[in-house]
mmCIF file of C-alpha atoms in Angstrom:
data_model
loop_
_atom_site.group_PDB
_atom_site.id
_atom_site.type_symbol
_atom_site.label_atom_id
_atom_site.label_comp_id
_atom_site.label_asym_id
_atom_site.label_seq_id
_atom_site.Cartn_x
_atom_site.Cartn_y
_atom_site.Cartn_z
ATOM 1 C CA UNK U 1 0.000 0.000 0.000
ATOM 2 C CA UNK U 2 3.093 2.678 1.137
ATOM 3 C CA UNK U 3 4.330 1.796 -2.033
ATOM 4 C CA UNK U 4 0.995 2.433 -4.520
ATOM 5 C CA UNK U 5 1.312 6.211 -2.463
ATOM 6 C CA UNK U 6 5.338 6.597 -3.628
ATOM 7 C CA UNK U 7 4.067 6.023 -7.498
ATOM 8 C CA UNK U 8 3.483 9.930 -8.746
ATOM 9 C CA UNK U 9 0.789 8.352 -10.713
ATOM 10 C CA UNK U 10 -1.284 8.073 -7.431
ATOM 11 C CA UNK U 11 -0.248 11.889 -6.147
ATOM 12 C CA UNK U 12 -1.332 13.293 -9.619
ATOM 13 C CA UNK U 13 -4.553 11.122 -10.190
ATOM 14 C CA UNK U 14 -5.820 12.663 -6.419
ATOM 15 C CA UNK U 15 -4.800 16.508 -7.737
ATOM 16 C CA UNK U 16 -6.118 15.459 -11.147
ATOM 17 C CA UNK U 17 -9.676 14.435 -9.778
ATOM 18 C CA UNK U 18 -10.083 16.855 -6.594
ATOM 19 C CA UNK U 19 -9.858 19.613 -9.122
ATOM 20 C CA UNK U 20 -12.344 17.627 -11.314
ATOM 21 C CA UNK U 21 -14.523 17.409 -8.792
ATOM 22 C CA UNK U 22 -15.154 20.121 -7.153
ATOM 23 C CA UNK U 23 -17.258 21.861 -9.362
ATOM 24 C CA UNK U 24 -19.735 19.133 -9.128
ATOM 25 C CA UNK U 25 -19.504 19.454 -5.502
ATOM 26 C CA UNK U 26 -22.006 22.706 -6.002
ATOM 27 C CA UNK U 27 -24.057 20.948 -7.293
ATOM 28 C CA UNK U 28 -24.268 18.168 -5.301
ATOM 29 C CA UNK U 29 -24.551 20.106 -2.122
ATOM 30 C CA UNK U 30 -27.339 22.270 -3.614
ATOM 31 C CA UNK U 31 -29.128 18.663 -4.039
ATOM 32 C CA UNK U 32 -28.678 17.463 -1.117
ATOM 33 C CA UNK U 33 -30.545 20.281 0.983
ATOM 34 C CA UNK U 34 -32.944 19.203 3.972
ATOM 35 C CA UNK U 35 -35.408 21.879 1.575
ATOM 36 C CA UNK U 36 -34.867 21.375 -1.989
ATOM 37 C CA UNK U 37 -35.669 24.633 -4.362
ATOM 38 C CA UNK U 38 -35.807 24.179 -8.158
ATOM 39 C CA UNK U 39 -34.594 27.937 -8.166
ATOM 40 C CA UNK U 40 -31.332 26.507 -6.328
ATOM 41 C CA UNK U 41 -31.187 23.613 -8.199
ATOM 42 C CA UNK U 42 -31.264 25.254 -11.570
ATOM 43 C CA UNK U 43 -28.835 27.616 -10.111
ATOM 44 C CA UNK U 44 -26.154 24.853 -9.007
ATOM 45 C CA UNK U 45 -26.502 22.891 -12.366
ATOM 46 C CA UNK U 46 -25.966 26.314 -14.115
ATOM 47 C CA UNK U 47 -22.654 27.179 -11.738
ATOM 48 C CA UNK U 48 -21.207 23.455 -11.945
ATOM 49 C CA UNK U 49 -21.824 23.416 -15.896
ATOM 50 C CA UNK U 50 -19.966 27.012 -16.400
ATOM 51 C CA UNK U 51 -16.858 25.560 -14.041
ATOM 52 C CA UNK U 52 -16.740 22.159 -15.747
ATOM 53 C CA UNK U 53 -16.147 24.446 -19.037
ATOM 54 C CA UNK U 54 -13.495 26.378 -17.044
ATOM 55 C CA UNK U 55 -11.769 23.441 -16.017
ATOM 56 C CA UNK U 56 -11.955 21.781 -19.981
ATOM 57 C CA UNK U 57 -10.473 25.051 -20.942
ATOM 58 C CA UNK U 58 -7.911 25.077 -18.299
ATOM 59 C CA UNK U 59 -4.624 23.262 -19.344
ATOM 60 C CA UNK U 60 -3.537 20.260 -17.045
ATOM 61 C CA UNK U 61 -0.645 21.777 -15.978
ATOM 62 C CA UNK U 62 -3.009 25.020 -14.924
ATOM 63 C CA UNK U 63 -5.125 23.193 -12.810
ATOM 64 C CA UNK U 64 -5.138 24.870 -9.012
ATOM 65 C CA UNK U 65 -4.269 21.248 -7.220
ATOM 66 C CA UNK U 66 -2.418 20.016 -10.115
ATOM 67 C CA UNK U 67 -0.162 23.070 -10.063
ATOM 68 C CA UNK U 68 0.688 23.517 -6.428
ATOM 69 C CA UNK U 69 1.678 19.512 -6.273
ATOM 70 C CA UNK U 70 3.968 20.307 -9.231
ATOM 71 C CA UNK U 71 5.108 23.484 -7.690
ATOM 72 C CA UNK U 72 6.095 20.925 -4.751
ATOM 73 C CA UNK U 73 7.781 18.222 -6.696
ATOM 74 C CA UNK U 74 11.389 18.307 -6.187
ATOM 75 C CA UNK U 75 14.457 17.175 -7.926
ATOM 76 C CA UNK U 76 17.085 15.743 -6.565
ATOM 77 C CA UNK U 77 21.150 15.389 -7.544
ATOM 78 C CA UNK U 78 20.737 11.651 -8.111
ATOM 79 C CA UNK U 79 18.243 12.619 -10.633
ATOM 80 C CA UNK U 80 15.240 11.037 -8.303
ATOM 81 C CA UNK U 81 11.845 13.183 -7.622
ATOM 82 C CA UNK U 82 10.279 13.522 -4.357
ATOM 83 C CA UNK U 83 7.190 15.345 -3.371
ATOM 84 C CA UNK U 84 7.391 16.253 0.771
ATOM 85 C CA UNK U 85 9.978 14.662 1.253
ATOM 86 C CA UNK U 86 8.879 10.865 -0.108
ATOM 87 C CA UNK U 87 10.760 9.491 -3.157
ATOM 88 C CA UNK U 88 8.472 8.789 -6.160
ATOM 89 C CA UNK U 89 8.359 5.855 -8.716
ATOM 90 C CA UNK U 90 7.167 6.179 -12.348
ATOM 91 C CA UNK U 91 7.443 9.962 -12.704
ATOM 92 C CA UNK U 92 8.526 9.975 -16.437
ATOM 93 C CA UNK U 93 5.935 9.833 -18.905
ATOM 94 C CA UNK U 94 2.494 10.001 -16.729
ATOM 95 C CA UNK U 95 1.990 13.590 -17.172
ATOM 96 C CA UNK U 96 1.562 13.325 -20.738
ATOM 97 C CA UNK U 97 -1.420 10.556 -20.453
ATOM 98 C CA UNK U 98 -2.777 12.257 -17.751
ATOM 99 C CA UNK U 99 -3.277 15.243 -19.970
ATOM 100 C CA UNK U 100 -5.381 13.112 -22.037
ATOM 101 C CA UNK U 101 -7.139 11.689 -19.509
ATOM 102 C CA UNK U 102 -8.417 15.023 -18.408
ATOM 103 C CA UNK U 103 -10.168 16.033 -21.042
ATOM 104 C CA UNK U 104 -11.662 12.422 -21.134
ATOM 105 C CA UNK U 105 -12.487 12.615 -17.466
ATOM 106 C CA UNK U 106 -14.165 16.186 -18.246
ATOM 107 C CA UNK U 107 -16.430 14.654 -21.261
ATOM 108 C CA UNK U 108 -17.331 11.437 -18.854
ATOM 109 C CA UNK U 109 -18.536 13.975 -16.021
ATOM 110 C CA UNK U 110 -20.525 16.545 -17.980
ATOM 111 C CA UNK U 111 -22.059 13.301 -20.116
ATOM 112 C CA UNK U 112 -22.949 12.161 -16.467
ATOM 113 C CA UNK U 113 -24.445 15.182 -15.501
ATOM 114 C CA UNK U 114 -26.753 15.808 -18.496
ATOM 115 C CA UNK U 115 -27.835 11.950 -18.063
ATOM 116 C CA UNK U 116 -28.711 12.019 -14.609
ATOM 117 C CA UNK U 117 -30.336 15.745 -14.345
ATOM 118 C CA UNK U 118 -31.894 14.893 -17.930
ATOM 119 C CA UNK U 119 -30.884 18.198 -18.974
ATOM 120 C CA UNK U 120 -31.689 18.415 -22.925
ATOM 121 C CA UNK U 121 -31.474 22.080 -22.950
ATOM 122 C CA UNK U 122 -29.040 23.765 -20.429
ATOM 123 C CA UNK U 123 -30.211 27.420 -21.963
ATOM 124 C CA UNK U 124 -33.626 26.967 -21.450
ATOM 125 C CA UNK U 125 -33.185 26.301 -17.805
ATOM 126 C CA UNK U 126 -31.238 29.694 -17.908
ATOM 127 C CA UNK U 127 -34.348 31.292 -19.422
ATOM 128 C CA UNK U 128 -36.513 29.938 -16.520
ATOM 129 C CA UNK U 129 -33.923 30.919 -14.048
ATOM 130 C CA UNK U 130 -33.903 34.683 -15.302
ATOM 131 C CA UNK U 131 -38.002 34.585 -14.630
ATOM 132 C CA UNK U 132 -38.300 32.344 -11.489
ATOM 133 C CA UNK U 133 -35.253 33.726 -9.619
ATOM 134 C CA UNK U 134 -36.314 36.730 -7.998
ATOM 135 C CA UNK U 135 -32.746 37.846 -7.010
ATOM 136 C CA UNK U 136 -31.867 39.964 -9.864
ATOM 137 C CA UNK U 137 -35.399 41.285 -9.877
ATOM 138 C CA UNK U 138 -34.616 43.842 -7.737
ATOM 139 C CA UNK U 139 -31.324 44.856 -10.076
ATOM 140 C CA UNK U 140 -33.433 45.778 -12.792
ATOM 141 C CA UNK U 141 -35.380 49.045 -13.403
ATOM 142 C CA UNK U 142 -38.181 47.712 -15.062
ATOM 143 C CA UNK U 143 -39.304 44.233 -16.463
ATOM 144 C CA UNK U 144 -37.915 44.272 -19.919
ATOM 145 C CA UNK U 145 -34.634 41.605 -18.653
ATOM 146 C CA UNK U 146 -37.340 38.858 -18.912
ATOM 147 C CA UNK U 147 -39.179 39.327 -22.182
ATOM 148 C CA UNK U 148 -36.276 37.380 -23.802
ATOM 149 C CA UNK U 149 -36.166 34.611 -21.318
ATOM 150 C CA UNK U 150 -40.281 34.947 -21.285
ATOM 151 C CA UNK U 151 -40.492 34.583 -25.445
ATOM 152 C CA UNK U 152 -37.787 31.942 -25.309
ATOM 153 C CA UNK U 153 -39.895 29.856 -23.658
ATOM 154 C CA UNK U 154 -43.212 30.450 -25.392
ATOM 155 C CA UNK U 155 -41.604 29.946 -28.732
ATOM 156 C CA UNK U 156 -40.082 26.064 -27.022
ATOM 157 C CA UNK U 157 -43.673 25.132 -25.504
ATOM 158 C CA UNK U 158 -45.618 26.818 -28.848
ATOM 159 C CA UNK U 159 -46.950 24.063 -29.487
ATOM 160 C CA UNK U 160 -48.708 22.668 -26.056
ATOM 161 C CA UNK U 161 -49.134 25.814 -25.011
ATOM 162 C CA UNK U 162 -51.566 26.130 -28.308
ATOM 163 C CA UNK U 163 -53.272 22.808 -27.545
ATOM 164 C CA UNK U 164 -53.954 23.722 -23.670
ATOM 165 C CA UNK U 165 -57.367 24.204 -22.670
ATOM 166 C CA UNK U 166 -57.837 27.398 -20.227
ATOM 167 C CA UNK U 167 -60.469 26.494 -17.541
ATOM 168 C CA UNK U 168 -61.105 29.438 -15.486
ATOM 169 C CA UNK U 169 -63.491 29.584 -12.761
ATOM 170 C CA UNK U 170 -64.935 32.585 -10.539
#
């Protein structure tokens, strides 16, 4: 086991996937509320699918984790690597798969996401976001910040919406 934790493939994997994972953690937490709001959910999706793109964008090497363990790697005279003070194993070569793996890791996790949430259309959730969350209500002079969101979803429910019978009762 000691020795699984002197291979650097084992220290990068762990900076590799805490920095992978913590946008989902957002949304996760957001889901996991004793009072779930859709307003919150929506909201968490929204801010764990905008840092999933920042992390894709984000080279390996560029990663927050990533770059403070490599920032921490040492080299020594003998030509050996250590990271705090523990000798590592199998140092050559892993970054360069590893950069690959990223971007598959990133693909696998957003592919997740969209499966479980069943999220077909992340910018119409953004639409009803803009109506339902009253937070940026008060930001706003007037109401004209949600015609766009309001007509973007008319135009995507035309068609039940036109079909729906109106029963009103006084």
């Amino acid at each position: 086991y000691l020795q699984q934790w002197h291979n650097a493939k084992v220290l990068y994997d762990c900076a590799l996937f805490h920095d992978l994972l913590k946008p989902a953690a957002i949304l996760c937490v957001a889901l996991q509320n004793d009072e779930l709001s859709i307003v919150g959910a929506i909201e968490a999706f929204l801010k764990t699918k905008k840092s999933m793109e920042k992390v894709r964008d984000i080279a390996f090497e560029d990663l927050l984790t990533v770059k403070k363990v490599i920032g921490a790697i040492q080299q020594s005279d003998d030509g050996g690597v250590s990271y705090q003070g523990a000798q590592l194993t199998n140092f050559d070569g892993y970054i360069t798969s590893l950069k690959k793996t990223k971007d598959q890791c990133v693909q696998a996790i957003e592919a997740c996401l969209k499966d479980r949430l069943k999220v077909q259309c992340p910018d119409l959730l953004t639409h009803a976001l803009t109506i339902l969350a009253p937070m940026g209500w008060e930001r706003k002079d007037d109401a004209s910040f949600g015609y766009s969101a309001i007509d973007a979803i008319c135009i995507r429910f035309k068609t039940p919406l036109e079909h729906a019978k109106v029963n009103c009762s006084v």
